[in-house]
CSV table of C-alpha atoms and ligand atoms in Angstrom, one decimal:
chain,number,residue,atom,x,y,z
B,1,MET,CA,0.1,0.0,0.0
B,2,ASN,CA,1.2,3.5,-0.8
B,3,GLN,CA,1.9,5.5,2.2
B,4,ALA,CA,-0.2,8.6,0.8
B,5,THR,CA,-3.0,6.1,0.7
B,6,GLN,CA,-2.5,4.7,4.1
B,7,PHE,CA,-2.0,7.6,6.1
B,8,ALA,CA,-4.2,10.8,5.9
B,9,GLN,CA,-1.8,13.7,5.2
B,10,PRO,CA,-3.1,16.7,7.4
B,11,SER,CA,-1.7,20.2,6.6
B,12,ASN,CA,2.0,20.6,8.0
B,13,ALA,CA,1.0,24.2,9.0
B,14,ASP,CA,-2.2,23.4,10.6
B,15,TRP,CA,-0.6,20.9,12.9
B,16,ILE,CA,2.1,23.3,13.8
B,17,SER,CA,-0.3,26.3,14.6
B,18,ARG,CA,-2.6,23.7,16.4
B,19,SER,CA,0.2,22.3,18.5
B,20,LEU,CA,1.4,25.6,19.4
B,21,ARG,CA,-1.7,26.8,20.7
B,22,SER,CA,-2.8,23.7,22.6
B,23,VAL,CA,0.7,21.8,23.7
B,24,TRP,CA,3.4,22.7,26.0
B,25,HIS,CA,6.4,20.9,24.6
B,26,PRO,CA,8.7,19.3,26.8
B,27,CYS,CA,12.4,20.8,27.4
B,28,THR,CA,11.7,23.9,25.1
B,29,GLN,CA,11.7,27.6,25.3
B,30,MET,CA,8.4,27.8,23.5
B,31,GLN,CA,9.4,31.0,21.9
B,32,HIS,CA,12.1,29.3,20.1
B,33,HIS,CA,9.6,28.0,17.7
B,34,GLU,CA,9.2,31.3,16.1
B,35,SER,CA,12.4,30.7,14.3
B,36,VAL,CA,12.7,26.9,14.4
B,37,PRO,CA,9.5,25.2,13.3
B,38,LEU,CA,8.0,22.1,15.2
B,39,VAL,CA,7.9,19.0,12.8
B,40,PRO,CA,4.9,17.2,12.7
B,41,VAL,CA,5.1,13.7,12.3
B,42,SER,CA,2.6,11.3,10.9
B,43,HIS,CA,4.0,8.0,11.0
B,44,GLY,CA,7.3,5.9,11.9
B,45,ARG,CA,8.8,2.8,10.0
B,46,GLY,CA,12.0,1.4,11.1
B,47,ALA,CA,14.7,3.5,11.8
B,48,TRP,CA,12.6,6.6,9.9
B,49,LEU,CA,10.1,9.1,11.1
B,50,TYR,CA,7.9,10.4,8.2
B,51,GLY,CA,7.0,14.1,8.3
B,52,ALA,CA,3.2,15.2,7.8
B,53,ASP,CA,4.9,17.4,5.0
B,54,GLY,CA,6.2,14.2,3.3
B,55,GLY,CA,9.7,14.5,4.3
B,56,ARG,CA,11.6,11.7,6.3
B,57,TYR,CA,14.0,11.8,9.3
B,58,LEU,CA,16.6,9.0,10.1
B,59,ASP,CA,16.0,9.0,14.0
B,60,ALA,CA,19.5,8.8,14.8
B,61,ILE,CA,18.9,9.6,18.5
B,62,SER,CA,16.0,6.8,19.0
B,63,SER,CA,13.6,9.5,20.0
B,64,TRP,CA,15.3,10.8,23.3
B,65,TRP,CA,17.2,7.1,23.5
B,66,VAL,CA,14.1,4.9,23.8
B,67,ASN,CA,13.8,3.2,20.7
B,68,LEU,CA,15.6,0.2,20.1
B,69,PHE,CA,14.1,-1.9,17.3
B,70,GLY,CA,12.6,0.6,15.2
B,71,HIS,CA,9.3,2.4,14.9
B,72,ALA,CA,6.2,0.2,14.0
B,73,ASN,CA,8.1,-3.0,14.7
B,74,GLN,CA,5.9,-5.8,13.5
B,75,ARG,CA,6.7,-8.3,16.4
B,76,ILE,CA,6.2,-5.7,19.2
B,77,ASN,CA,2.9,-4.4,17.4
B,78,ALA,CA,1.7,-8.2,17.1
B,79,ALA,CA,2.5,-8.6,20.8
B,80,LEU,CA,0.5,-5.7,21.9
B,81,LYS,CA,-2.5,-6.3,19.7
B,82,GLU,CA,-2.8,-9.8,21.4
B,83,GLN,CA,-2.5,-8.2,25.0
B,84,LEU,CA,-5.0,-5.6,24.1
B,85,ASP,CA,-7.7,-8.1,23.7
B,86,MET,CA,-6.7,-9.9,27.1
B,87,LEU,CA,-6.1,-7.1,29.5
B,88,GLU,CA,-5.2,-3.4,29.0
B,89,HIS,CA,-4.7,-2.7,32.6
B,90,ALA,CA,-5.3,-3.6,36.2
B,91,MET,CA,-4.1,-2.1,39.2
B,92,LEU,CA,-1.0,-3.9,40.8
B,93,ALA,CA,-2.0,-3.5,44.4
B,94,GLY,CA,-3.8,-6.8,45.4
B,95,PHE,CA,-3.6,-7.9,41.9
B,96,THR,CA,-1.2,-9.5,39.5
B,97,HIS,CA,-0.8,-10.6,35.8
B,98,GLU,CA,1.3,-13.0,33.6
B,99,PRO,CA,3.0,-9.9,31.9
B,100,VAL,CA,4.3,-8.5,34.9
B,101,ILE,CA,5.4,-11.8,36.6
B,102,THR,CA,7.2,-13.2,33.3
B,103,LEU,CA,8.9,-9.8,32.9
B,104,SER,CA,10.1,-9.5,36.6
B,105,GLU,CA,11.4,-13.3,36.3
B,106,LYS,CA,13.0,-12.5,33.0
B,107,LEU,CA,14.7,-9.4,34.3
B,108,SER,CA,16.1,-11.0,37.4
B,109,ALA,CA,17.4,-13.7,35.7
B,110,LEU,CA,19.4,-11.3,33.1
B,111,ALA,CA,20.6,-9.8,36.5
B,112,GLY,CA,21.9,-13.3,37.3
B,113,GLY,CA,19.5,-13.6,40.3
B,114,ARG,CA,21.7,-10.9,42.2
B,115,LEU,CA,19.0,-8.2,42.0
B,116,GLY,CA,15.1,-8.8,41.6
B,117,HIS,CA,11.7,-8.0,43.1
B,118,CYS,CA,11.1,-5.5,40.5
B,119,PHE,CA,9.1,-2.3,41.5
B,120,TYR,CA,7.5,-0.7,38.6
B,121,ALA,CA,6.7,3.0,37.6
B,122,SER,CA,6.3,4.7,34.2
B,123,ASP,CA,9.1,7.4,33.6
B,124,GLY,CA,12.8,7.3,34.3
B,125,ALA,CA,12.5,10.1,36.9
B,126,SER,CA,10.0,8.1,39.0
B,127,ALA,CA,12.5,5.1,39.0
B,128,THR,CA,15.1,7.5,40.3
B,129,GLU,CA,12.6,8.7,43.0
B,130,ILE,CA,12.0,5.0,43.9
B,131,ALA,CA,15.4,4.2,44.4
B,132,LEU,CA,16.2,7.2,46.4
B,133,LYS,CA,13.3,6.6,48.9
B,134,MET,CA,14.0,2.7,49.0
B,135,SER,CA,17.7,3.4,50.0
B,136,PHE,CA,16.6,6.0,52.6
B,137,HIS,CA,13.9,3.8,54.0
B,138,TYR,CA,16.1,1.0,54.2
B,139,TRP,CA,18.5,2.5,56.4
B,140,ARG,CA,15.6,3.8,58.6
B,141,ASN,CA,14.2,0.2,58.8
B,142,SER,CA,17.6,-0.9,59.8
B,143,GLY,CA,18.0,1.6,62.6
B,144,GLN,CA,20.1,4.1,60.8
B,145,ALA,CA,17.7,6.9,60.2
B,146,ASP,CA,20.4,9.6,60.1
B,147,LYS,CA,21.6,8.4,56.7
B,148,GLN,CA,19.4,10.9,54.5
B,149,GLU,CA,22.1,12.1,52.1
B,150,PHE,CA,22.9,11.4,48.5
B,151,VAL,CA,26.0,11.7,46.4
B,152,CYS,CA,25.8,12.3,42.6
B,153,LEU,CA,28.5,13.0,40.0
B,154,ARG,CA,29.3,16.2,38.4
B,155,GLY,CA,27.4,16.9,35.3
B,156,SER,CA,24.7,14.0,36.5
B,157,TYR,CA,21.4,13.8,35.1
B,158,HIS,CA,18.9,11.7,36.7
B,159,GLY,CA,15.3,13.2,35.8
B,160,GLU,CA,13.0,16.2,36.1
B,161,THR,CA,10.8,15.6,39.4
B,162,VAL,CA,11.8,17.3,42.5
B,163,GLY,CA,14.0,14.6,44.1
B,164,ALA,CA,15.4,13.4,41.2
B,165,LEU,CA,16.5,17.2,40.3
B,166,GLY,CA,18.3,17.1,43.9
B,167,VAL,CA,20.8,14.4,42.3
B,168,THR,CA,21.1,16.2,39.1
B,169,ASP,CA,23.9,18.5,38.2
B,170,VAL,CA,22.9,20.2,35.1
B,171,ALA,CA,22.4,23.8,36.0
B,172,LEU,CA,20.0,24.8,33.4
B,173,PHE,CA,17.6,22.1,34.4
B,174,ARG,CA,18.1,22.7,38.1
B,175,ASP,CA,18.8,26.1,39.2
B,176,ALA,CA,15.3,27.7,38.8
B,177,TYR,CA,14.1,25.0,41.1
B,178,GLY,CA,16.8,25.4,43.8
B,179,PRO,CA,14.9,26.6,46.8
B,180,LEU,CA,12.8,23.4,46.2
B,181,LEU,CA,15.4,20.7,46.2
B,182,GLN,CA,17.2,18.8,48.7
B,183,ARG,CA,20.8,19.1,47.3
B,184,ALA,CA,23.0,16.0,47.1
B,185,HIS,CA,26.8,15.9,47.5
B,186,VAL,CA,28.5,16.5,44.0
B,187,VAL,CA,32.0,14.6,43.4
B,188,ALA,CA,34.3,14.7,40.6
B,189,SER,CA,33.0,13.3,37.3
B,190,PRO,CA,35.5,10.4,35.8
B,191,ASP,CA,34.8,11.8,32.5
B,192,ALA,CA,37.6,10.5,30.4
B,193,ARG,CA,37.9,13.9,28.5
B,194,GLY,CA,39.6,15.2,31.7
B,195,ALA,CA,43.1,13.2,31.3
B,196,ARG,CA,45.8,15.5,31.1
B,197,ASP,CA,49.0,14.6,29.2
B,198,GLY,CA,50.2,11.0,30.2
B,199,GLN,CA,47.0,10.1,32.1
B,200,SER,CA,44.8,7.4,31.1
B,201,ALA,CA,41.2,7.1,31.3
B,202,ALA,CA,41.5,5.0,34.2
B,203,ASP,CA,43.9,7.5,36.1
B,204,VAL,CA,41.0,10.0,35.8
B,205,ALA,CA,38.8,7.3,37.2
B,206,ASP,CA,41.2,6.5,39.9
B,207,ALA,CA,41.4,10.3,40.8
B,208,ALA,CA,37.5,10.9,40.7
B,209,ALA,CA,37.1,7.8,43.1
B,210,ASP,CA,39.7,9.3,45.5
B,211,GLU,CA,37.6,12.4,45.8
B,212,LEU,CA,34.6,10.2,46.5
B,213,ASP,CA,36.6,8.3,49.0
B,214,ALA,CA,37.6,11.6,50.9
B,215,LEU,CA,34.0,12.3,51.2
B,216,LEU,CA,32.7,9.0,52.5
B,217,ARG,CA,35.5,9.1,55.2
B,218,GLU,CA,34.1,11.9,56.6
B,219,ARG,CA,30.4,11.7,56.0
B,220,ALA,CA,29.2,7.8,55.2
B,221,GLY,CA,27.4,7.9,58.5
B,222,ARG,CA,24.7,10.3,57.0
B,223,ILE,CA,24.9,9.0,53.4
B,224,ALA,CA,22.4,6.9,52.3
B,225,ALA,CA,23.6,6.1,48.5
B,226,VAL,CA,25.6,7.2,45.8
B,227,ILE,CA,23.8,7.4,42.4
B,228,VAL,CA,25.7,7.1,39.0
B,229,GLU,CA,25.0,6.7,35.3
B,230,PRO,CA,27.3,3.6,34.6
B,231,LEU,CA,30.0,4.1,31.7
B,232,VAL,CA,28.2,7.3,30.1
B,233,GLN,CA,26.8,10.4,31.7
B,234,CYS,CA,24.5,11.0,28.5
B,235,ALA,CA,22.9,14.3,29.3
B,236,ALA,CA,26.3,15.7,30.3
B,237,GLY,CA,27.3,15.4,26.7
B,238,MET,CA,28.0,11.7,26.4
B,239,ALA,CA,30.5,11.7,29.1
B,240,MET,CA,32.2,8.2,28.9
B,241,HIS,CA,34.4,6.7,31.8
B,242,ASP,CA,36.6,3.9,32.4
B,243,PRO,CA,34.9,0.8,34.1
B,244,GLN,CA,37.7,1.1,36.6
B,245,TYR,CA,35.6,3.8,38.3
B,246,LEU,CA,32.6,1.6,38.7
B,247,ARG,CA,35.0,-1.3,40.5
B,248,ARG,CA,36.2,1.6,42.8
B,249,LEU,CA,32.8,2.8,43.5
B,250,ARG,CA,31.5,-0.4,44.4
B,251,ALA,CA,34.4,-1.2,46.8
B,252,LEU,CA,34.1,2.3,48.2
B,253,CYS,CA,30.4,1.7,48.8
B,254,ASP,CA,31.0,-1.7,50.5
B,255,ARG,CA,33.9,-0.3,52.5
B,256,HIS,CA,31.9,2.7,53.8
B,257,GLY,CA,28.2,1.1,54.3
B,258,VAL,CA,26.6,3.1,51.5
B,259,HIS,CA,24.3,1.9,48.6
B,260,LEU,CA,25.3,2.0,44.9
B,261,ILE,CA,22.4,3.4,42.8
B,262,ALA,CA,23.1,2.5,39.0
B,263,ASP,CA,20.8,4.6,36.9
B,264,GLU,CA,20.8,2.5,33.6
B,265,ILE,CA,17.6,4.3,32.4
B,266,ALA,CA,19.5,5.7,29.4
B,267,VAL,CA,22.8,3.2,29.3
B,268,GLY,CA,20.7,-0.1,30.0
B,269,CYS,CA,19.0,-2.5,27.5
B,270,GLY,CA,22.3,-3.0,25.4
B,271,ARG,CA,23.1,0.5,24.6
B,272,THR,CA,26.7,0.4,26.0
B,273,GLY,CA,27.3,-3.2,24.5
B,274,SER,CA,26.3,-5.5,27.4
B,275,PHE,CA,22.6,-5.6,28.7
B,276,PHE,CA,23.2,-3.7,32.1
B,277,ALA,CA,26.2,-1.4,31.5
B,278,CYS,CA,27.6,-2.4,35.1
B,279,GLU,CA,28.4,-5.9,33.6
B,280,GLN,CA,31.2,-4.5,31.9
B,281,ALA,CA,32.9,-3.6,35.3
B,282,GLY,CA,31.9,-7.0,36.7
B,283,ILE,CA,30.1,-5.4,39.6
B,284,TRP,CA,26.3,-5.3,40.6
B,285,PRO,CA,24.7,-2.5,42.3
B,286,ASP,CA,22.4,-2.5,45.1
B,287,PHE,CA,19.8,-0.9,42.9
B,288,VAL,CA,19.3,-0.5,39.4
B,289,CYS,CA,16.9,1.7,37.5
B,290,LEU,CA,15.6,0.9,33.9
B,291,SER,CA,13.4,2.8,31.5
B,292,LYS,CA,13.6,4.2,28.1
B,293,GLY,CA,14.7,1.0,26.0
B,294,ILE,CA,13.0,-1.4,28.3
B,295,SER,CA,9.8,-1.3,26.4
B,296,GLY,CA,11.2,-0.9,22.9
B,297,GLY,CA,10.3,2.7,23.0
B,298,TYR,CA,6.6,2.0,22.9
B,299,LEU,CA,5.2,2.9,26.3
B,300,PRO,CA,6.2,4.4,29.5
B,301,LEU,CA,7.8,1.9,31.6
B,302,SER,CA,10.4,2.2,34.3
B,303,LEU,CA,11.5,-0.2,37.2
B,304,VAL,CA,13.8,-0.6,40.1
B,305,MET,CA,15.5,-3.6,41.1
B,306,THR,CA,17.1,-4.2,44.2
B,307,ARG,CA,18.9,-7.2,46.3
B,308,ASP,CA,16.9,-9.8,48.4
B,309,ASP,CA,18.4,-8.4,51.8
B,310,ILE,CA,17.1,-4.9,50.9
B,311,TYR,CA,13.6,-6.2,50.2
B,312,GLN,CA,13.6,-8.3,53.5
B,313,ALA,CA,14.4,-5.4,55.5
B,314,PHE,CA,10.8,-4.0,54.3
B,315,TYR,CA,9.1,-7.6,54.8
B,316,ASP,CA,7.1,-7.1,58.1
B,317,ALA,CA,4.0,-7.2,60.1
B,318,ASP,CA,4.1,-3.3,60.5
B,319,VAL,CA,2.7,-1.6,57.4
B,320,ARG,CA,4.8,1.5,57.9
B,321,ARG,CA,8.1,-0.6,57.4
B,322,GLY,CA,6.7,-1.6,53.9
B,323,PHE,CA,7.5,0.4,50.7
B,324,LEU,CA,3.9,2.1,50.3
B,325,HIS,CA,5.1,4.1,47.0
B,326,SER,CA,2.7,3.6,44.1
B,327,HIS,CA,1.7,4.9,40.7
B,328,SER,CA,-1.8,4.4,39.0
B,329,TYR,CA,0.0,2.7,36.1
B,330,THR,CA,2.3,0.8,37.9
B,331,GLY,CA,3.1,-2.6,36.0
B,332,ASN,CA,0.7,-1.6,33.1
B,333,PRO,CA,0.4,-5.0,31.4
B,334,LEU,CA,0.6,-3.5,27.8
B,335,ALA,CA,3.7,-1.8,28.8
B,336,CYS,CA,5.0,-5.1,30.2
B,337,ARG,CA,4.1,-7.0,27.3
B,338,ALA,CA,6.0,-4.4,25.0
B,339,ALA,CA,9.1,-5.1,27.3
B,340,LEU,CA,8.7,-9.1,27.1
B,341,ALA,CA,8.5,-8.6,23.2
B,342,THR,CA,11.7,-6.5,23.5
B,343,LEU,CA,13.4,-9.1,25.4
B,344,GLN,CA,12.3,-11.9,23.1
B,345,ILE,CA,14.0,-9.9,20.2
B,346,PHE,CA,17.1,-9.7,22.1
B,347,GLU,CA,17.1,-13.5,22.6
B,348,GLU,CA,16.0,-14.5,19.2
B,349,ASP,CA,18.3,-12.3,17.2
B,350,LYS,CA,21.1,-12.5,19.4
B,351,VAL,CA,21.2,-8.6,19.4
B,352,LEU,CA,24.2,-7.9,21.7
B,353,GLU,CA,26.3,-10.0,19.3
B,354,ARG,CA,25.1,-8.4,16.1
B,355,ASN,CA,25.3,-4.9,17.6
B,356,ARG,CA,29.1,-5.7,18.1
B,357,VAL,CA,29.4,-6.2,14.1
B,358,LYS,CA,27.1,-3.3,13.6
B,359,ALA,CA,29.0,-1.0,16.0
B,360,ALA,CA,32.3,-1.9,14.1
B,361,ALA,CA,30.8,-1.1,11.0
B,362,MET,CA,29.7,2.3,12.2
B,363,ARG,CA,32.7,3.1,13.7
B,364,GLU,CA,34.6,2.4,10.5
B,365,ALA,CA,32.2,4.7,8.4
B,366,LEU,CA,32.6,7.4,11.2
B,367,GLN,CA,36.6,7.5,10.6
B,368,PRO,CA,36.7,10.5,8.5
B,369,ILE,CA,34.9,12.4,11.5
B,370,ALA,CA,37.3,11.0,14.0
B,371,GLU,CA,40.1,12.1,11.8
B,372,ASP,CA,38.5,15.7,11.2
B,373,PRO,CA,40.9,18.5,12.9
B,374,ARG,CA,37.5,20.4,13.8
B,375,VAL,CA,36.6,17.3,16.1
B,376,ALA,CA,37.9,16.7,19.6
B,377,HIS,CA,37.4,13.8,21.8
B,378,PHE,CA,35.7,11.2,19.2
B,379,ARG,CA,34.4,8.4,21.5
B,380,GLN,CA,32.3,5.5,21.3
B,381,GLN,CA,30.8,2.9,23.9
B,382,GLY,CA,28.7,0.3,22.3
B,383,MET,CA,26.0,1.8,20.4
B,384,ILE,CA,26.6,5.3,21.3
B,385,TRP,CA,29.0,7.7,19.4
B,386,ALA,CA,30.0,11.2,20.3
B,387,PHE,CA,32.4,14.0,19.3
B,388,ASP,CA,32.8,17.6,20.3
B,389,ALA,CA,33.2,20.3,17.6
B,390,VAL,CA,36.2,22.8,18.1
B,391,ILE,CA,34.7,26.0,17.8
B,392,ASP,CA,36.4,29.4,19.0
B,393,ASP,CA,33.8,31.9,18.6
B,394,PRO,CA,31.6,32.0,21.7
B,395,GLN,CA,28.6,33.1,19.5
B,396,GLN,CA,29.0,30.3,16.9
B,397,ALA,CA,29.4,27.8,19.9
B,398,ALA,CA,26.1,28.9,21.6
B,399,SER,CA,24.0,28.4,18.3
B,400,PHE,CA,25.9,25.2,17.0
B,401,SER,CA,23.4,22.7,18.4
B,402,ARG,CA,20.5,24.5,16.9
B,403,ARG,CA,22.1,25.1,13.6
B,404,PHE,CA,23.1,21.3,13.5
B,405,PHE,CA,19.6,20.3,14.2
B,406,THR,CA,17.9,22.4,11.6
B,407,GLU,CA,20.6,21.4,9.2
B,408,GLY,CA,20.3,17.8,10.2
B,409,LEU,CA,16.4,17.9,9.3
B,410,ARG,CA,17.2,19.3,5.8
B,411,GLN,CA,19.4,16.3,5.3
B,412,GLU,CA,17.1,13.9,6.5
B,413,LEU,CA,18.7,13.3,9.9
B,414,LEU,CA,17.3,13.6,13.4
B,415,LEU,CA,20.2,14.8,15.5
B,416,ARG,CA,20.1,17.1,18.6
B,417,PRO,CA,23.7,17.9,19.8
B,418,ILE,CA,24.3,18.7,23.4
B,419,GLY,CA,26.0,21.9,23.4
B,420,ARG,CA,28.9,21.2,21.0
B,421,THR,CA,28.8,17.7,21.5
B,422,VAL,CA,27.2,15.8,18.6
B,423,TYR,CA,26.3,12.1,19.3
B,424,LEU,CA,24.5,9.5,17.4
B,425,MET,CA,22.2,7.0,19.5
B,426,PRO,CA,20.6,5.1,16.7
B,427,PRO,CA,18.1,2.2,16.9
B,428,TYR,CA,19.8,-1.2,16.8
B,429,ILE,CA,18.2,-2.1,13.4
B,430,LEU,CA,20.1,0.3,11.0
B,431,ASP,CA,21.2,-1.9,7.9
B,432,GLU,CA,24.4,-1.4,6.1
B,433,GLU,CA,23.0,1.3,3.8
B,434,GLU,CA,21.6,3.4,6.8
B,435,ILE,CA,24.9,3.1,8.6
B,436,HIS,CA,26.7,4.6,5.5
B,437,LEU,CA,24.1,7.1,5.0
B,438,LEU,CA,23.9,8.2,8.6
B,439,ALA,CA,27.7,8.6,8.7
B,440,SER,CA,28.0,10.6,5.6
B,441,ARG,CA,25.3,12.9,6.1
B,442,THR,CA,26.4,13.5,9.8
B,443,ARG,CA,29.7,14.6,8.2
B,444,SER,CA,28.1,16.7,5.6
B,445,VAL,CA,25.7,18.5,8.4
B,446,PHE,CA,28.9,19.0,10.3
B,447,ASP,CA,30.7,20.5,7.4
B,448,ALA,CA,27.7,22.8,6.6
B,449,VAL,CA,27.4,24.1,10.1
B,450,MET,CA,31.1,24.6,10.7
B,451,GLY,CA,31.2,26.7,7.4
B,452,GLY,CA,32.5,24.1,4.8
B,453,ARG,CA,35.9,23.2,4.2
F,1,LIG,C1,20.3,8.9,32.9
F,1,LIG,C2,18.8,9.1,33.0
F,1,LIG,N1,18.2,8.8,34.3
F,1,LIG,C3,16.8,9.4,34.5
F,1,LIG,C4,16.4,10.3,33.2
F,1,LIG,C5,14.7,10.6,33.3
F,1,LIG,O1,14.1,9.7,32.5
F,1,LIG,P1,12.6,10.4,32.1
F,1,LIG,O2,12.7,11.5,31.3
F,1,LIG,O3,11.9,9.3,31.5
F,1,LIG,O4,12.0,10.9,33.2
F,1,LIG,C6,16.9,10.2,31.8
F,1,LIG,C7,16.4,11.0,30.7
F,1,LIG,O5,16.8,11.3,29.7
F,1,LIG,C8,18.4,9.9,32.0
F,1,LIG,O6,18.9,10.0,30.9
């Protein structure tokens, strides 16, 4: 069937003006849309989003890092259609259902049985809140109610709700709400870009861990948990670190009696090369948060898994010792079914192995960019690639991201640099042609934005 007949094509201008009148768009200064138009999307197929005006865009950032196996994936669609006719939703307090049970069992198996008792919510920020509250409440239940403080890394991002912003170190998102927040201790990031001459990424990791050690020596009696984005601090501009940091972090948390929360909302589900990013350091956290890719990018789903002894500290006749947190859509069966279909694709298609081959092909295709003298810190972790544009003029630097985004759309790419950092975080289903198209168009967008060669 031809796309024009399958999908009614509304007028682009009509959608834009109606959206601007009726919708408050996220993470946006709405006035910017006076100069940068909204992009109405009519449908998606594979790695592509199709505009209502007939244009198309390769979704090279997986629609905010959520989409793993393409838009309108036939296998996830089929699983959801079947689930729709069985059960769309039932409350999870006092009730349970097959999708939530099977998903929890499978996730626990993926964590080697070390983490389990999945606690569900919808968005990533809610998972952050849950992990923070669980850690605090565990210590309270264990007679250590003084442990009320948290530690996060410089440049960390854990979501936009008030608790999550307290452990977020991105001034633009956080500062306006400063008076509302319980601020965390902020310690050095192990960002490998901080390496000085002769220093390795592992040296940077060790120096950052030493700073954390000093804080924990002084204040561990008041600190409940350290929260970290393992291997890649994505919102900080794809700041990557050596797994050595995670090993040191695990050892320090054990030594000082502090929980380790791994926020794998962006880096989990195979994005860094292993299903859980922490696996690459050979460690397990006390809490892991998952969201985004877990539902294949279909439905809002997040969850927190923890150790059995932490779960047991809540298990009691006294209701107040229980974890009474809830959300209306906790464990929604449709979202869990999408997650089960996603995990099935991982298994059946040997996705982690295949991604290694795709990642190598993409790395090769991006080599001309890596060698470009206008590029600094070309880096890769699994299915994430990033580089920083070298720009001297502060005005050019300030407008780089917006100019890159606009030129990207003109060249059929959806890319949203963070400041001067251009990153690619595509769905895992790119074929060879799409890999080459993405690499060559990224280069040509970069050339256009940097003023040609
Ligand atoms: C590491 C990390 N944690 C938490 C969040 C918040 O997730 P959500 O936007 O679904 O609330 C994000 C979102 O980008 C994230 O990257």
